[in-house]
Amino acid sequence: MFVFKAAVVGAGTMGGEIAQVVASAGIPVVLKDVKQEFVDTGLEKARQVTEAQLGNLVKKEKITQEDADSQRDEIVERITGTTGYEAFGDVDFVVEAVPERMEIKQAVFSELDEVTPGHAILASNTSSLSITEMAEATLRPDKVCGFHFFYPASMMRLIEVIEGDDTSDETLQTASNFAQALRKTAVRCGEVPGFVVNRVLTSAMSEVWRVTEAEDLDVKDVDKAIQESGTVPMGPYYLTDLLGLDTVFHVAEHLHDSYGDRFYVSKRMRELVEAKNLGQKTGKGFYEHG
Ligand SMILES: NC(=O)c1ccc[n+]([C@@H]2O[C@H](COP(=O)([O-])OP(=O)(O)OC[C@H]3O[C@@H](n4cnc5c(N)ncnc54)[C@H](O)[C@@H]3O)[C@@H](O)[C@H]2O)c1
């Protein structure tokens, strides 16, 4: 199946950029959130990313500024922002990018099952949760799969395509083809908590969180030491601020529940999440953001 029109549900840290990736590949996309202000933030993010990407091409003298301006307008105009489901009647592929909570995801999948055509594939950008459980909220579990982008979606090339218990081979093939149309590299993963990347990444982060708290270290010193080692572009606490503390925290909790004490749930992160200091998206997390 070819994807002629797509949709993204949730215009937060991931959704705006995912819509931008789809629109940049020439495919019209609907971007939905629950409030117009969230939709507008997602659209603005998509516009900024597009402008930055095209600006780089101008700097490298691969295109003119005039070309960049017209391409930017074309890409941005392919994204339709909305708070309703009116434009979902003819979509072929939906990427759900709402918060990492099963009850929210199941509610969205149940709604998507009602409003999209029967052939449409319903995919989740979940970092760790069960695709099979999300599929149970629909009457088309064979057409539900994971489609996991990485932050920032406009730059990171990998997409994990995740197979739930009832996902059909045709769905997995269409999802892999769609990833390729988006100029991404798809890897097929089995349905285990955290899949591949977050199982590895959260395991490493767990050790950092555990030692920081056991030794009562300053998170900024920890970040500085790790960044200066030259192995990663930024320290893990700053990265967590960019990813969103609630998302990272819920993934850690889920992996701890699934695999036990080898995954650590940070007490400092729990306090910040409870105080609604979620990192860059709320202006404060481990760091203050302008
Ligand atoms: N943040 C990351 O780095 C990252 C990376 C890969 C995958 N993910 C996954 O992507 C998903 C979204 O994460 P995020 O960081 O973008 O979250 P976020 O909190 O930044 O954004 C979620 C958005 O969903 C919206 N929303 C909530 N309920 C909704 C509903 N019923 N309908 C439409 N919109 C709704 C919220 O208003 C918000 O704008 C999660 O499953 C997360 O695990 C996140």
CSV table of N, CA, C and O in Angstrom, one decimal, residues 56-161:
chain,number,residue,atom,x,y,z
A,56,ASN,N,20.6,25.6,5.5
A,56,ASN,CA,21.9,24.9,5.3
A,56,ASN,C,22.2,24.6,3.9
A,56,ASN,O,23.4,24.8,3.4
A,57,LEU,N,21.2,24.3,3.1
A,57,LEU,CA,21.4,24.0,1.7
A,57,LEU,C,21.8,25.3,0.9
A,57,LEU,O,22.6,25.3,0.0
A,58,VAL,N,21.2,26.5,1.4
A,58,VAL,CA,21.6,27.8,0.8
A,58,VAL,C,23.1,28.1,1.1
A,58,VAL,O,23.8,28.5,0.2
A,59,LYS,N,23.4,27.8,2.4
A,59,LYS,CA,24.8,28.1,2.8
A,59,LYS,C,25.8,27.3,2.0
A,59,LYS,O,26.9,27.8,1.6
A,60,LYS,N,25.4,26.1,1.7
A,60,LYS,CA,26.3,25.2,0.9
A,60,LYS,C,26.2,25.5,-0.6
A,60,LYS,O,26.8,24.7,-1.4
A,61,GLU,N,25.4,26.5,-0.9
A,61,GLU,CA,25.2,26.9,-2.3
A,61,GLU,C,24.6,25.8,-3.2
A,61,GLU,O,24.8,25.7,-4.4
A,62,LYS,N,23.8,24.9,-2.5
A,62,LYS,CA,23.1,23.9,-3.3
A,62,LYS,C,21.8,24.4,-3.9
A,62,LYS,O,21.3,23.8,-4.9
A,63,ILE,N,21.1,25.3,-3.2
A,63,ILE,CA,19.9,26.0,-3.7
A,63,ILE,C,20.0,27.5,-3.4
A,63,ILE,O,20.8,27.9,-2.6
A,64,THR,N,19.2,28.2,-4.2
A,64,THR,CA,19.2,29.7,-3.9
A,64,THR,C,18.2,30.0,-2.8
A,64,THR,O,17.4,29.2,-2.4
A,65,GLN,N,18.4,31.2,-2.3
A,65,GLN,CA,17.4,31.7,-1.2
A,65,GLN,C,16.0,31.7,-1.7
A,65,GLN,O,15.0,31.3,-1.0
A,66,GLU,N,15.8,32.0,-3.0
A,66,GLU,CA,14.5,32.0,-3.6
A,66,GLU,C,13.9,30.6,-3.6
A,66,GLU,O,12.7,30.4,-3.2
A,67,ASP,N,14.7,29.6,-4.0
A,67,ASP,CA,14.2,28.2,-4.0
A,67,ASP,C,13.9,27.8,-2.6
A,67,ASP,O,12.8,27.2,-2.3
A,68,ALA,N,14.7,28.2,-1.6
A,68,ALA,CA,14.5,27.8,-0.2
A,68,ALA,C,13.2,28.4,0.3
A,68,ALA,O,12.4,27.7,0.9
A,69,ASP,N,12.9,29.7,-0.1
A,69,ASP,CA,11.6,30.3,0.4
A,69,ASP,C,10.4,29.5,-0.2
A,69,ASP,O,9.5,29.3,0.5
A,70,SER,N,10.5,29.2,-1.5
A,70,SER,CA,9.3,28.6,-2.1
A,70,SER,C,9.2,27.1,-1.6
A,70,SER,O,8.1,26.7,-1.3
A,71,GLN,N,10.3,26.4,-1.4
A,71,GLN,CA,10.2,25.0,-0.9
A,71,GLN,C,9.7,25.0,0.5
A,71,GLN,O,8.9,24.2,0.9
A,72,ARG,N,10.1,26.0,1.3
A,72,ARG,CA,9.7,26.1,2.7
A,72,ARG,C,8.1,26.2,2.8
A,72,ARG,O,7.4,25.5,3.5
A,73,ASP,N,7.6,27.2,1.9
A,73,ASP,CA,6.2,27.4,1.9
A,73,ASP,C,5.4,26.1,1.5
A,73,ASP,O,4.4,25.7,2.0
A,74,GLU,N,6.0,25.4,0.4
A,74,GLU,CA,5.3,24.2,0.0
A,74,GLU,C,5.3,23.1,1.1
A,74,GLU,O,4.3,22.5,1.3
A,75,ILE,N,6.4,23.0,1.8
A,75,ILE,CA,6.5,21.9,2.9
A,75,ILE,C,5.5,22.3,4.0
A,75,ILE,O,4.7,21.5,4.4
A,76,VAL,N,5.6,23.5,4.4
A,76,VAL,CA,4.7,23.9,5.6
A,76,VAL,C,3.2,23.8,5.2
A,76,VAL,O,2.4,23.4,6.0
A,77,GLU,N,2.9,24.2,3.9
A,77,GLU,CA,1.5,24.1,3.5
A,77,GLU,C,1.0,22.7,3.4
A,77,GLU,O,-0.2,22.5,3.3
A,78,ARG,N,1.9,21.7,3.3
A,78,ARG,CA,1.4,20.3,3.3
A,78,ARG,C,0.9,19.8,4.7
A,78,ARG,O,0.4,18.8,4.8
A,79,ILE,N,1.2,20.6,5.7
A,79,ILE,CA,0.8,20.2,7.1
A,79,ILE,C,-0.5,21.0,7.5
A,79,ILE,O,-0.5,22.2,7.4
A,80,THR,N,-1.5,20.2,7.8
A,80,THR,CA,-2.8,20.9,8.2
A,80,THR,C,-2.9,20.7,9.7
A,80,THR,O,-3.1,19.5,10.2
A,81,GLY,N,-2.9,21.8,10.4
A,81,GLY,CA,-3.1,21.7,11.9
A,81,GLY,C,-4.6,21.6,12.2
A,81,GLY,O,-5.4,22.2,11.6
A,82,THR,N,-4.9,20.8,13.3
A,82,THR,CA,-6.3,20.7,13.7
A,82,THR,C,-6.5,20.2,15.1
A,82,THR,O,-5.5,19.6,15.7
A,83,THR,N,-7.7,20.5,15.7
A,83,THR,CA,-8.0,19.9,17.0
A,83,THR,C,-9.1,18.9,16.9
A,83,THR,O,-9.6,18.3,17.9
A,84,GLY,N,-9.5,18.6,15.6
A,84,GLY,CA,-10.6,17.6,15.4
A,84,GLY,C,-10.2,16.5,14.5
A,84,GLY,O,-9.1,16.5,14.0
A,85,TYR,N,-11.1,15.6,14.2
A,85,TYR,CA,-10.8,14.4,13.4
A,85,TYR,C,-11.4,14.6,12.0
A,85,TYR,O,-11.4,13.6,11.2
A,86,GLU,N,-11.9,15.8,11.6
A,86,GLU,CA,-12.6,15.9,10.3
A,86,GLU,C,-11.7,15.4,9.1
A,86,GLU,O,-12.2,14.9,8.2
A,87,ALA,N,-10.4,15.8,9.2
A,87,ALA,CA,-9.5,15.5,8.1
A,87,ALA,C,-8.9,14.1,8.1
A,87,ALA,O,-8.1,13.8,7.3
A,88,PHE,N,-9.4,13.2,9.0
A,88,PHE,CA,-8.9,11.9,9.1
A,88,PHE,C,-9.6,10.8,8.2
A,88,PHE,O,-9.2,9.7,8.2
A,89,GLY,N,-10.6,11.3,7.5
A,89,GLY,CA,-11.5,10.3,6.7
A,89,GLY,C,-10.8,9.7,5.5
A,89,GLY,O,-11.2,8.6,5.0
A,90,ASP,N,-9.7,10.2,5.0
A,90,ASP,CA,-9.0,9.6,3.9
A,90,ASP,C,-7.5,9.5,4.1
A,90,ASP,O,-6.7,9.5,3.2
A,91,VAL,N,-7.1,9.3,5.4
A,91,VAL,CA,-5.7,9.1,5.7
A,91,VAL,C,-5.3,7.6,5.5
A,91,VAL,O,-6.2,6.7,5.7
A,92,ASP,N,-4.1,7.3,5.2
A,92,ASP,CA,-3.6,5.9,5.0
A,92,ASP,C,-2.7,5.5,6.1
A,92,ASP,O,-2.6,4.2,6.3
A,93,PHE,N,-2.1,6.4,6.8
A,93,PHE,CA,-1.1,6.0,7.9
A,93,PHE,C,-1.2,7.1,9.0
A,93,PHE,O,-1.1,8.3,8.7
A,94,VAL,N,-1.4,6.6,10.2
A,94,VAL,CA,-1.4,7.6,11.4
A,94,VAL,C,-0.2,7.3,12.3
A,94,VAL,O,0.0,6.1,12.6
A,95,VAL,N,0.5,8.3,12.7
A,95,VAL,CA,1.5,8.1,13.8
A,95,VAL,C,0.9,8.8,15.0
A,95,VAL,O,0.7,10.0,15.1
A,96,GLU,N,0.7,8.0,16.1
A,96,GLU,CA,0.2,8.5,17.4
A,96,GLU,C,1.5,8.9,18.2
A,96,GLU,O,2.4,8.1,18.3
A,97,ALA,N,1.5,10.2,18.7
A,97,ALA,CA,2.6,10.7,19.4
A,97,ALA,C,2.1,11.5,20.7
A,97,ALA,O,2.4,12.6,20.9
A,98,VAL,N,1.2,10.8,21.4
A,98,VAL,CA,0.6,11.4,22.6
A,98,VAL,C,1.5,10.9,23.8
A,98,VAL,O,2.3,10.1,23.7
A,99,PRO,N,1.2,11.5,25.0
A,99,PRO,CA,2.1,11.1,26.2
A,99,PRO,C,2.2,9.6,26.4
A,99,PRO,O,1.3,8.8,26.1
A,100,GLU,N,3.3,9.2,27.0
A,100,GLU,CA,3.7,7.8,27.2
A,100,GLU,C,2.9,7.1,28.3
A,100,GLU,O,3.4,6.6,29.3
A,101,ARG,N,1.5,7.1,28.2
A,101,ARG,CA,0.7,6.5,29.2
A,101,ARG,C,-0.3,5.6,28.4
A,101,ARG,O,-1.0,6.1,27.5
A,102,MET,N,-0.4,4.3,28.8
A,102,MET,CA,-1.2,3.4,28.1
A,102,MET,C,-2.7,3.8,28.0
A,102,MET,O,-3.3,3.7,27.0
A,103,GLU,N,-3.2,4.4,29.1
A,103,GLU,CA,-4.7,4.8,29.1
A,103,GLU,C,-4.9,5.9,28.0
A,103,GLU,O,-6.0,5.8,27.3
A,104,ILE,N,-4.0,6.8,27.9
A,104,ILE,CA,-4.2,7.9,26.9
A,104,ILE,C,-4.0,7.3,25.5
A,104,ILE,O,-4.8,7.6,24.6
A,105,LYS,N,-3.1,6.4,25.3
A,105,LYS,CA,-2.8,5.8,24.0
A,105,LYS,C,-4.0,5.0,23.6
A,105,LYS,O,-4.5,5.1,22.4
A,106,GLN,N,-4.6,4.2,24.5
A,106,GLN,CA,-5.7,3.3,24.1
A,106,GLN,C,-6.9,4.2,23.7
A,106,GLN,O,-7.6,3.8,22.8
A,107,ALA,N,-7.1,5.3,24.5
A,107,ALA,CA,-8.3,6.2,24.1
A,107,ALA,C,-8.1,6.7,22.7
A,107,ALA,O,-9.0,6.7,21.9
A,108,VAL,N,-6.9,7.1,22.4
A,108,VAL,CA,-6.6,7.7,21.1
A,108,VAL,C,-6.8,6.6,20.0
A,108,VAL,O,-7.4,6.8,18.9
A,109,PHE,N,-6.3,5.4,20.2
A,109,PHE,CA,-6.4,4.3,19.2
A,109,PHE,C,-7.9,4.0,19.0
A,109,PHE,O,-8.3,3.7,17.9
A,110,SER,N,-8.7,4.0,20.0
A,110,SER,CA,-10.1,3.7,19.9
A,110,SER,C,-10.8,4.8,19.0
A,110,SER,O,-11.5,4.5,18.1
A,111,GLU,N,-10.4,6.0,19.3
A,111,GLU,CA,-11.0,7.1,18.4
A,111,GLU,C,-10.5,7.0,17.0
A,111,GLU,O,-11.3,7.1,16.0
A,112,LEU,N,-9.2,6.7,16.8
A,112,LEU,CA,-8.7,6.6,15.4
A,112,LEU,C,-9.3,5.4,14.7
A,112,LEU,O,-9.6,5.5,13.5
A,113,ASP,N,-9.7,4.4,15.4
A,113,ASP,CA,-10.4,3.2,14.7
A,113,ASP,C,-11.7,3.7,14.2
A,113,ASP,O,-12.1,3.2,13.1
A,114,GLU,N,-12.4,4.6,14.9
A,114,GLU,CA,-13.7,5.1,14.4
A,114,GLU,C,-13.6,6.1,13.2
A,114,GLU,O,-14.4,6.0,12.4
A,115,VAL,N,-12.5,6.9,13.2
A,115,VAL,CA,-12.5,8.0,12.3
A,115,VAL,C,-11.7,7.8,11.0
A,115,VAL,O,-11.8,8.6,10.1
A,116,THR,N,-10.9,6.8,11.0
A,116,THR,CA,-10.0,6.6,9.8
A,116,THR,C,-10.6,5.4,8.9
A,116,THR,O,-11.4,4.6,9.4
A,117,PRO,N,-10.3,5.4,7.6
A,117,PRO,CA,-10.8,4.4,6.8
A,117,PRO,C,-10.2,3.0,7.2
A,117,PRO,O,-9.2,2.9,7.8
A,118,GLY,N,-11.0,1.9,6.9
A,118,GLY,CA,-10.6,0.6,7.3
A,118,GLY,C,-9.2,0.1,6.9
A,118,GLY,O,-8.6,-0.7,7.6
A,119,HIS,N,-8.7,0.7,5.8
A,119,HIS,CA,-7.4,0.2,5.3
A,119,HIS,C,-6.2,0.9,6.1
A,119,HIS,O,-5.1,0.5,5.9
A,120,ALA,N,-6.5,2.0,6.8
A,120,ALA,CA,-5.4,2.8,7.4
A,120,ALA,C,-4.7,2.1,8.4
A,120,ALA,O,-5.2,1.3,9.3
A,121,ILE,N,-3.4,2.3,8.4
A,121,ILE,CA,-2.5,1.7,9.4
A,121,ILE,C,-2.4,2.7,10.6
A,121,ILE,O,-2.2,3.9,10.4
A,122,LEU,N,-2.5,2.2,11.8
A,122,LEU,CA,-2.5,3.0,13.0
A,122,LEU,C,-1.2,2.6,13.7
A,122,LEU,O,-1.0,1.5,14.2
A,123,ALA,N,-0.2,3.6,13.8
A,123,ALA,CA,1.1,3.3,14.3
A,123,ALA,C,1.4,4.1,15.5
A,123,ALA,O,0.9,5.3,15.6
A,124,SER,N,2.1,3.6,16.5
A,124,SER,CA,2.5,4.4,17.7
A,124,SER,C,3.9,4.7,17.7
A,124,SER,O,4.8,3.9,17.4
A,125,ASN,N,4.2,5.9,18.2
A,125,ASN,CA,5.6,6.4,18.4
A,125,ASN,C,6.1,6.0,19.8
A,125,ASN,O,7.1,6.6,20.2
A,126,THR,N,5.4,5.1,20.4
A,126,THR,CA,5.7,4.8,21.8
A,126,THR,C,7.2,4.4,21.9
A,126,THR,O,7.8,3.8,21.1
A,127,SER,N,7.8,4.8,23.1
A,127,SER,CA,9.2,4.5,23.3
A,127,SER,C,9.4,3.1,24.0
A,127,SER,O,10.5,2.6,24.0
A,128,SER,N,8.3,2.6,24.6
A,128,SER,CA,8.5,1.4,25.3
A,128,SER,C,7.2,0.5,25.5
A,128,SER,O,7.3,-0.6,25.9
A,129,LEU,N,6.1,1.1,25.3
A,129,LEU,CA,4.8,0.4,25.7
A,129,LEU,C,4.4,-0.7,24.7
A,129,LEU,O,4.9,-0.7,23.6
A,130,SER,N,3.4,-1.5,25.1
A,130,SER,CA,3.0,-2.7,24.3
A,130,SER,C,2.1,-2.3,23.2
A,130,SER,O,1.0,-1.6,23.4
A,131,ILE,N,2.5,-2.6,22.0
A,131,ILE,CA,1.7,-2.4,20.8
A,131,ILE,C,0.4,-3.2,20.8
A,131,ILE,O,-0.6,-2.8,20.4
A,132,THR,N,0.6,-4.5,21.3
A,132,THR,CA,-0.6,-5.4,21.4
A,132,THR,C,-1.7,-4.8,22.2
A,132,THR,O,-2.9,-4.9,21.9
A,133,GLU,N,-1.3,-4.2,23.4
A,133,GLU,CA,-2.3,-3.6,24.2
A,133,GLU,C,-3.0,-2.4,23.6
A,133,GLU,O,-4.2,-2.2,23.7
A,134,MET,N,-2.3,-1.6,22.8
A,134,MET,CA,-2.9,-0.5,22.1
A,134,MET,C,-3.8,-1.0,21.0
A,134,MET,O,-4.9,-0.5,20.8
A,135,ALA,N,-3.4,-2.1,20.3
A,135,ALA,CA,-4.2,-2.7,19.3
A,135,ALA,C,-5.5,-3.2,19.8
A,135,ALA,O,-6.5,-3.2,19.1
A,136,GLU,N,-5.5,-3.7,21.1
A,136,GLU,CA,-6.8,-4.2,21.7
A,136,GLU,C,-7.9,-3.1,21.7
A,136,GLU,O,-9.0,-3.5,21.9
A,137,ALA,N,-7.5,-1.9,21.7
A,137,ALA,CA,-8.5,-0.8,21.7
A,137,ALA,C,-9.1,-0.6,20.3
A,137,ALA,O,-10.0,0.3,20.1
A,138,THR,N,-8.7,-1.4,19.3
A,138,THR,CA,-9.2,-1.2,18.0
A,138,THR,C,-9.9,-2.5,17.5
A,138,THR,O,-9.7,-3.6,18.1
A,139,LEU,N,-10.6,-2.4,16.3
A,139,LEU,CA,-11.1,-3.6,15.7
A,139,LEU,C,-10.2,-4.0,14.5
A,139,LEU,O,-10.6,-4.8,13.7
A,140,ARG,N,-9.0,-3.5,14.5
A,140,ARG,CA,-8.1,-3.8,13.4
A,140,ARG,C,-6.7,-4.1,13.9
A,140,ARG,O,-5.7,-3.4,13.5
A,141,PRO,N,-6.5,-5.0,14.9
A,141,PRO,CA,-5.2,-5.2,15.5
A,141,PRO,C,-4.1,-5.6,14.5
A,141,PRO,O,-2.9,-5.3,14.7
A,142,ASP,N,-4.5,-6.2,13.3
A,142,ASP,CA,-3.6,-6.6,12.3
A,142,ASP,C,-2.9,-5.3,11.7
A,142,ASP,O,-1.9,-5.4,11.0
A,143,LYS,N,-3.6,-4.2,11.8
A,143,LYS,CA,-3.1,-2.9,11.1
A,143,LYS,C,-2.5,-2.0,12.1
A,143,LYS,O,-2.4,-0.8,11.9
A,144,VAL,N,-2.1,-2.5,13.3
A,144,VAL,CA,-1.5,-1.6,14.3
A,144,VAL,C,0.0,-2.1,14.5
A,144,VAL,O,0.2,-3.3,14.6
A,145,CYS,N,0.9,-1.1,14.5
A,145,CYS,CA,2.3,-1.4,14.8
A,145,CYS,C,3.0,-0.3,15.5
A,145,CYS,O,2.4,0.8,15.6
A,146,GLY,N,4.2,-0.5,15.9
A,146,GLY,CA,5.0,0.6,16.4
A,146,GLY,C,5.8,1.3,15.3
A,146,GLY,O,6.2,0.6,14.3
A,147,PHE,N,6.0,2.6,15.4
A,147,PHE,CA,6.7,3.3,14.4
A,147,PHE,C,7.5,4.4,15.1
A,147,PHE,O,7.0,5.5,15.3
A,148,HIS,N,8.6,4.0,15.7
A,148,HIS,CA,9.3,4.7,16.7
A,148,HIS,C,10.5,5.6,16.2
A,148,HIS,O,11.5,5.1,15.8
A,149,PHE,N,10.2,6.9,16.1
A,149,PHE,CA,11.2,7.9,15.7
A,149,PHE,C,12.1,8.2,16.9
A,149,PHE,O,11.7,7.9,18.1
A,150,PHE,N,13.2,8.8,16.7
A,150,PHE,CA,14.1,9.3,17.8
A,150,PHE,C,14.3,10.8,17.7
A,150,PHE,O,14.1,11.4,16.7
A,151,TYR,N,14.6,11.3,18.9
A,151,TYR,CA,14.7,12.8,19.0
A,151,TYR,C,16.1,13.3,18.6
A,151,TYR,O,17.1,12.7,19.0
A,152,PRO,N,16.2,14.3,17.8
A,152,PRO,CA,15.1,15.0,17.1
A,152,PRO,C,14.7,14.3,15.8
A,152,PRO,O,15.6,13.9,15.0
A,153,ALA,N,13.4,14.1,15.6
A,153,ALA,CA,13.0,13.2,14.4
A,153,ALA,C,13.4,13.7,13.1
A,153,ALA,O,13.6,13.0,12.2
A,154,SER,N,13.6,15.1,13.0
A,154,SER,CA,14.1,15.6,11.7
A,154,SER,C,15.5,15.2,11.3
A,154,SER,O,15.9,15.3,10.2
A,155,MET,N,16.3,14.9,12.4
A,155,MET,CA,17.7,14.5,12.1
A,155,MET,C,18.0,13.1,12.2
A,155,MET,O,18.9,12.6,11.5
A,156,MET,N,17.4,12.4,13.2
A,156,MET,CA,17.8,11.0,13.5
A,156,MET,C,17.2,10.1,12.4
A,156,MET,O,16.0,10.1,12.1
A,157,ARG,N,18.0,9.2,11.9
A,157,ARG,CA,17.6,8.4,10.7
A,157,ARG,C,16.9,7.1,11.0
A,157,ARG,O,16.2,6.6,10.2
A,158,LEU,N,17.0,6.7,12.3
A,158,LEU,CA,16.4,5.4,12.6
A,158,LEU,C,14.9,5.4,12.9
A,158,LEU,O,14.5,6.4,13.6
A,159,ILE,N,14.2,4.4,12.5
A,159,ILE,CA,12.8,4.2,12.9
A,159,ILE,C,12.7,2.7,13.3
A,159,ILE,O,13.0,1.8,12.5
A,160,GLU,N,12.3,2.4,14.6
A,160,GLU,CA,12.0,1.1,15.0
A,160,GLU,C,10.6,0.7,14.5
A,160,GLU,O,9.6,1.4,15.0
A,161,VAL,N,10.4,-0.3,13.7
A,161,VAL,CA,9.1,-0.8,13.3
A,161,VAL,C,8.8,-2.0,14.2
A,161,VAL,O,9.5,-3.0,14.1
